[in-house]
Amino acid sequence: MDRKHSEYSRSEQCSGDGCENAGPCDRRPSETRRRNLLGVVATGGSIALAGCVGLFPEPEGQTVPEPDDDERENDDADPGPFDIEYLVQEASIEVARDENLLEAGEEQGWELPYQCRSGFCGECLAQVDGDGHELVEMTNNDYDPLDDDAISDGYVLTCTGQPRADFALETGMAGALAEDADEEDEADDETDDVETHAVEYAKQGETIDVPETENLLEAGEEQGWDLPYQCRVGVCGQCSARVDGDGHELVEMTDNEVLSDDEIEDGYVLTCTGQPRAEFSIETDESP
């Protein structure tokens, strides 16, 4: 190729109609840069090249989007691990941000209280030395007594609670919130007459009076009987039993995530949430 025709200047390239850079331009690329640019064009990178060397103007109004608040919060979040002092166990360990407090303790060989492991029963209730909202994130909390006020007071569930800072933790607080609720219920019971029903526990060979406000599992436990249960909140079905009639008419269950309407009609009920509404006989440890 004739050098005379191979050399070019920006003024020659910008002389066409519609070019924003039309007009004289004395800048001439060096021979080395010219060969490099031609090589890129030859391999199909002409559009990218044009943008790099400024042949195309930058699009107007195009800006890099700012991160939203959640992205900023995630960027600023402490990734852990966190130093957690288990007061009852008299030891401090590091717990990862995505690990729950119950499993972290079990990995140390500690026997920590738990039951459902899913945030329902409250058996793993513990208390931290601060606001639970700030120190712990619970992936699930379906334990009714553990409301926002209780969490602000430091109560958390270790089976679903993951640390978000360093803190001290006292395990073994199961019943702490329920006791407050029981005291309120007792005060209400003093002013209200609660009806009781005679319930025959067939396998235990005894009949006892059970108040309409008490579940069948607890009524039996008060007699010293070892009745089957697991979650105590109507989720697992381990406490299922059968009454001698339509379960809809004889028992009212405050929670039931296990039994179908047909099974209840056949007499199957959950003792952990079932409260009597009439006299009946019950066979514990019976499943559909």
C-alpha positions as a Python dict, from the first residue, in 0.01 Angstrom:
ca = {
    (1, 'M'): (0, 0, 0),
    (2, 'D'): (123, 347, -95),
    (3, 'R'): (236, 533, 219),
    (4, 'K'): (77, 845, 78),
    (5, 'H'): (-266, 678, 90),
    (6, 'S'): (-211, 481, 407),
    (7, 'E'): (-136, 777, 625),
    (8, 'Y'): (-432, 972, 745),
    (9, 'S'): (-521, 1246, 982),
    (10, 'R'): (-823, 1299, 1197),
    (11, 'S'): (-917, 1594, 979),
    (12, 'E'): (-958, 1353, 687),
    (13, 'Q'): (-1167, 1113, 897),
    (14, 'C'): (-1383, 1389, 1041),
    (15, 'S'): (-1466, 1568, 720),
    (16, 'G'): (-1779, 1364, 645),
    (17, 'D'): (-2130, 1488, 691),
    (18, 'G'): (-2281, 1439, 1035),
    (19, 'C'): (-1947, 1411, 1216),
    (20, 'E'): (-1949, 1617, 1533),
    (21, 'N'): (-1572, 1653, 1511),
    (22, 'A'): (-1578, 1789, 1154),
    (23, 'G'): (-1306, 2047, 1095),
    (24, 'P'): (-932, 2063, 1082),
    (25, 'C'): (-744, 1844, 1322),
    (26, 'D'): (-366, 1820, 1310),
    (27, 'R'): (-331, 1523, 1543),
    (28, 'R'): (-178, 1229, 1356),
    (29, 'P'): (-133, 885, 1521),
    (30, 'S'): (216, 743, 1531),
    (31, 'E'): (304, 463, 1290),
    (32, 'T'): (305, 208, 1575),
    (33, 'R'): (-35, 318, 1708),
    (34, 'R'): (-172, 324, 1352),
    (35, 'R'): (-76, -39, 1297),
    (36, 'N'): (-222, -140, 1634),
    (37, 'L'): (-552, 30, 1557),
    (38, 'L'): (-575, -126, 1213),
    (39, 'G'): (-508, -467, 1366),
    (40, 'V'): (-795, -431, 1609),
    (41, 'V'): (-1028, -316, 1333),
    (42, 'A'): (-927, -615, 1121),
    (43, 'T'): (-1025, -857, 1400),
    (44, 'G'): (-1376, -716, 1429),
    (45, 'G'): (-1329, -469, 1717),
    (46, 'S'): (-1403, -155, 1520),
    (47, 'I'): (-1700, -47, 1727),
    (48, 'A'): (-1524, -99, 2061),
    (49, 'L'): (-1212, 67, 1918),
    (50, 'A'): (-1403, 368, 1799),
    (51, 'G'): (-1539, 421, 2147),
    (52, 'C'): (-1195, 381, 2304),
    (53, 'V'): (-1021, 634, 2081),
    (54, 'G'): (-1303, 886, 2095),
    (55, 'L'): (-1441, 854, 1741),
    (56, 'F'): (-1792, 821, 1886),
    (57, 'P'): (-1917, 1071, 2144),
    (58, 'E'): (-2014, 939, 2486),
    (59, 'P'): (-2392, 887, 2518),
    (60, 'E'): (-2553, 1182, 2686),
    (61, 'G'): (-2728, 1126, 3018),
    (62, 'Q'): (-2574, 781, 3074),
    (63, 'T'): (-2464, 743, 3436),
    (64, 'V'): (-2359, 456, 3659),
    (65, 'P'): (-2656, 366, 3885),
    (66, 'E'): (-2607, 436, 4253),
    (67, 'P'): (-2640, 133, 4487),
    (68, 'D'): (-2969, 124, 4677),
    (69, 'D'): (-2995, 131, 5057),
    (70, 'D'): (-3006, -249, 5088),
    (71, 'E'): (-2686, -287, 4883),
    (72, 'R'): (-2512, -24, 5093),
    (73, 'E'): (-2629, -197, 5411),
    (74, 'N'): (-2501, -534, 5287),
    (75, 'D'): (-2170, -378, 5191),
    (76, 'D'): (-2137, -224, 5537),
    (77, 'A'): (-2251, -536, 5728),
    (78, 'D'): (-1996, -705, 5950),
    (79, 'P'): (-1924, -1044, 5788),
    (80, 'G'): (-1826, -1202, 6119),
    (81, 'P'): (-1743, -1437, 6273),
    (82, 'F'): (-1859, -1299, 6607),
    (83, 'D'): (-1742, -1362, 6962),
    (84, 'I'): (-2033, -1509, 7158),
    (85, 'E'): (-2002, -1568, 7531),
    (86, 'Y'): (-2223, -1856, 7648),
    (87, 'L'): (-2271, -1760, 8013),
    (88, 'V'): (-2414, -2089, 8142),
    (89, 'Q'): (-2138, -2287, 7969),
    (90, 'E'): (-1874, -2035, 8088),
    (91, 'A'): (-1704, -2023, 7750),
    (92, 'S'): (-1671, -1791, 7450),
    (93, 'I'): (-1664, -1915, 7093),
    (94, 'E'): (-1664, -1768, 6744),
    (95, 'V'): (-1992, -1809, 6556),
    (96, 'A'): (-2026, -1747, 6183),
    (97, 'R'): (-2282, -1500, 6051),
    (98, 'D'): (-2483, -1776, 5878),
    (99, 'E'): (-2471, -2027, 6168),
    (100, 'N'): (-2742, -2050, 6430),
    (101, 'L'): (-2653, -2025, 6798),
    (102, 'L'): (-2789, -2368, 6886),
    (103, 'E'): (-2578, -2560, 6634),
    (104, 'A'): (-2268, -2355, 6719),
    (105, 'G'): (-2301, -2464, 7081),
    (106, 'E'): (-2372, -2825, 6991),
    (107, 'E'): (-2050, -2833, 6789),
    (108, 'Q'): (-1872, -2768, 7119),
    (109, 'G'): (-2036, -3076, 7269),
    (110, 'W'): (-2276, -2874, 7486),
    (111, 'E'): (-2627, -3003, 7558),
    (112, 'L'): (-2839, -2698, 7486),
    (113, 'P'): (-3219, -2704, 7526),
    (114, 'Y'): (-3430, -2734, 7213),
    (115, 'Q'): (-3736, -2912, 7081),
    (116, 'C'): (-3868, -2826, 6736),
    (117, 'R'): (-3552, -2660, 6593),
    (118, 'S'): (-3777, -2451, 6369),
    (119, 'G'): (-3874, -2148, 6577),
    (120, 'F'): (-4214, -2275, 6697),
    (121, 'C'): (-4195, -2420, 7047),
    (122, 'G'): (-3976, -2179, 7246),
    (123, 'E'): (-3781, -2455, 7420),
    (124, 'C'): (-3451, -2304, 7301),
    (125, 'L'): (-3534, -1955, 7429),
    (126, 'A'): (-3229, -1759, 7546),
    (127, 'Q'): (-3148, -1400, 7639),
    (128, 'V'): (-2871, -1174, 7505),
    (129, 'D'): (-2723, -871, 7679),
    (130, 'G'): (-2887, -611, 7459),
    (131, 'D'): (-3159, -552, 7204),
    (132, 'G'): (-3227, -881, 7027),
    (133, 'H'): (-3329, -695, 6710),
    (134, 'E'): (-2977, -552, 6678),
    (135, 'L'): (-2770, -849, 6794),
    (136, 'V'): (-2948, -1149, 6641),
    (137, 'E'): (-3135, -1223, 6320),
    (138, 'M'): (-3390, -1503, 6351),
    (139, 'T'): (-3473, -1681, 6026),
    (140, 'N'): (-3806, -1784, 6179),
    (141, 'N'): (-4003, -1692, 6489),
    (142, 'D'): (-4349, -1845, 6534),
    (143, 'Y'): (-4332, -1854, 6913),
    (144, 'D'): (-4623, -1631, 7015),
    (145, 'P'): (-4482, -1501, 7347),
    (146, 'L'): (-4168, -1382, 7167),
    (147, 'D'): (-4307, -1051, 7040),
    (148, 'D'): (-4122, -731, 6951),
    (149, 'D'): (-4111, -613, 7313),
    (150, 'A'): (-3962, -944, 7430),
    (151, 'I'): (-3701, -936, 7153),
    (152, 'S'): (-3611, -579, 7251),
    (153, 'D'): (-3557, -714, 7604),
    (154, 'G'): (-3301, -955, 7460),
    (155, 'Y'): (-3501, -1275, 7423),
    (156, 'V'): (-3415, -1479, 7112),
    (157, 'L'): (-3446, -1834, 6977),
    (158, 'T'): (-3112, -2010, 6944),
    (159, 'C'): (-3244, -2266, 6693),
    (160, 'T'): (-3304, -1997, 6429),
    (161, 'G'): (-3097, -1708, 6567),
    (162, 'Q'): (-2781, -1603, 6382),
    (163, 'P'): (-2541, -1344, 6531),
    (164, 'R'): (-2493, -995, 6392),
    (165, 'A'): (-2250, -868, 6657),
    (166, 'D'): (-2053, -977, 6965),
    (167, 'F'): (-2263, -1045, 7276),
    (168, 'A'): (-2316, -1258, 7586),
    (169, 'L'): (-2589, -1522, 7578),
    (170, 'E'): (-2777, -1697, 7858),
    (171, 'T'): (-2940, -2020, 7745),
    (172, 'G'): (-3209, -2217, 7926),
    (173, 'M'): (-3470, -1942, 7940),
    (174, 'A'): (-3760, -2160, 7816),
    (175, 'G'): (-4078, -2070, 7998),
    (176, 'A'): (-3961, -1724, 8102),
    (177, 'L'): (-4211, -1553, 7874),
    (178, 'A'): (-4477, -1820, 7919),
    (179, 'E'): (-4467, -1766, 8296),
    (180, 'D'): (-4559, -1402, 8243),
    (181, 'A'): (-4846, -1511, 8020),
    (182, 'D'): (-4959, -1770, 8276),
    (183, 'E'): (-4970, -1504, 8545),
    (184, 'E'): (-5199, -1296, 8325),
    (185, 'D'): (-5416, -1600, 8252),
    (186, 'E'): (-5444, -1680, 8622),
    (187, 'A'): (-5559, -1326, 8689),
    (188, 'D'): (-5825, -1368, 8422),
    (189, 'D'): (-5927, -1707, 8562),
    (190, 'E'): (-5996, -1549, 8899),
    (191, 'T'): (-6276, -1348, 8746),
    (192, 'D'): (-6407, -1607, 8498),
    (193, 'D'): (-6559, -1944, 8571),
    (194, 'V'): (-6388, -2205, 8351),
    (195, 'E'): (-6588, -2513, 8262),
    (196, 'T'): (-6420, -2851, 8304),
    (197, 'H'): (-6491, -3184, 8133),
    (198, 'A'): (-6432, -3541, 8245),
    (199, 'V'): (-6180, -3699, 8010),
    (200, 'E'): (-6102, -4070, 8029),
    (201, 'Y'): (-5741, -4147, 7933),
    (202, 'A'): (-5805, -4507, 7825),
    (203, 'K'): (-5446, -4635, 7815),
    (204, 'Q'): (-5367, -4476, 8150),
    (205, 'G'): (-5684, -4619, 8305),
    (206, 'E'): (-5795, -4295, 8470),
    (207, 'T'): (-6053, -4021, 8423),
    (208, 'I'): (-5964, -3663, 8515),
    (209, 'D'): (-6136, -3325, 8493),
    (210, 'V'): (-5969, -3104, 8231),
    (211, 'P'): (-6052, -2730, 8208),
    (212, 'E'): (-6148, -2592, 7867),
    (213, 'T'): (-5844, -2363, 7886),
    (214, 'E'): (-5594, -2649, 7932),
    (215, 'N'): (-5461, -2876, 7660),
    (216, 'L'): (-5487, -3252, 7692),
    (217, 'L'): (-5111, -3307, 7691),
    (218, 'E'): (-5041, -3081, 7986),
    (219, 'A'): (-5340, -3216, 8178),
    (220, 'G'): (-5194, -3566, 8145),
    (221, 'E'): (-4841, -3453, 8234),
    (222, 'E'): (-4976, -3301, 8555),
    (223, 'Q'): (-5078, -3655, 8651),
    (224, 'G'): (-4721, -3772, 8599),
    (225, 'W'): (-4796, -3958, 8274),
    (226, 'D'): (-4529, -3983, 8005),
    (227, 'L'): (-4729, -3885, 7698),
    (228, 'P'): (-4576, -3859, 7348),
    (229, 'Y'): (-4499, -3516, 7204),
    (230, 'Q'): (-4234, -3329, 7010),
    (231, 'C'): (-4305, -2972, 6901),
    (232, 'R'): (-4590, -2886, 7143),
    (233, 'V'): (-4731, -2638, 6890),
    (234, 'G'): (-4936, -2851, 6651),
    (235, 'V'): (-4675, -2891, 6381),
    (236, 'C'): (-4514, -3234, 6407),
    (237, 'G'): (-4803, -3473, 6488),
    (238, 'Q'): (-4608, -3676, 6746),
    (239, 'C'): (-4877, -3618, 7010),
    (240, 'S'): (-5171, -3733, 6796),
    (241, 'A'): (-5444, -3928, 6975),
    (242, 'R'): (-5798, -4049, 6904),
    (243, 'V'): (-6121, -3963, 7081),
    (244, 'D'): (-6445, -4165, 7074),
    (245, 'G'): (-6638, -3930, 6848),
    (246, 'D'): (-6608, -3641, 6605),
    (247, 'G'): (-6296, -3447, 6698),
    (248, 'H'): (-6454, -3124, 6571),
    (249, 'E'): (-6726, -3152, 6836),
    (250, 'L'): (-6523, -3286, 7131),
    (251, 'V'): (-6191, -3098, 7104),
    (252, 'E'): (-6084, -2751, 6998),
    (253, 'M'): (-5725, -2731, 6870),
    (254, 'T'): (-5562, -2389, 6892),
    (255, 'D'): (-5314, -2494, 6621),
    (256, 'N'): (-5311, -2782, 6374),
    (257, 'E'): (-5071, -2818, 6080),
    (258, 'V'): (-5101, -3197, 6059),
    (259, 'L'): (-5453, -3340, 6058),
    (260, 'S'): (-5708, -3310, 5778),
    (261, 'D'): (-6076, -3240, 5835),
    (262, 'D'): (-6163, -3600, 5755),
    (263, 'E'): (-5909, -3729, 6007),
    (264, 'I'): (-6044, -3497, 6276),
    (265, 'E'): (-6397, -3612, 6197),
    (266, 'D'): (-6272, -3970, 6252),
    (267, 'G'): (-6164, -3868, 6602),
    (268, 'Y'): (-5796, -3786, 6558),
    (269, 'V'): (-5674, -3485, 6754),
    (270, 'L'): (-5347, -3328, 6875),
    (271, 'T'): (-5311, -3335, 7253),
    (272, 'C'): (-5052, -3057, 7261),
    (273, 'T'): (-5300, -2798, 7133),
    (274, 'G'): (-5632, -2979, 7191),
    (275, 'Q'): (-5865, -2849, 7463),
    (276, 'P'): (-6180, -3037, 7567),
    (277, 'R'): (-6528, -2915, 7481),
    (278, 'A'): (-6722, -3216, 7614),
    (279, 'E'): (-6676, -3544, 7799),
    (280, 'F'): (-6502, -3820, 7604),
    (281, 'S'): (-6255, -4106, 7612),
    (282, 'I'): (-5914, -4063, 7451),
    (283, 'E'): (-5653, -4312, 7327),
    (284, 'T'): (-5312, -4141, 7334),
    (285, 'D'): (-5031, -4228, 7094),
    (286, 'E'): (-5268, -4304, 6803),
    (287, 'S'): (-5203, -4176, 6447),
    (288, 'P'): (-5421, -4178, 6134),
}
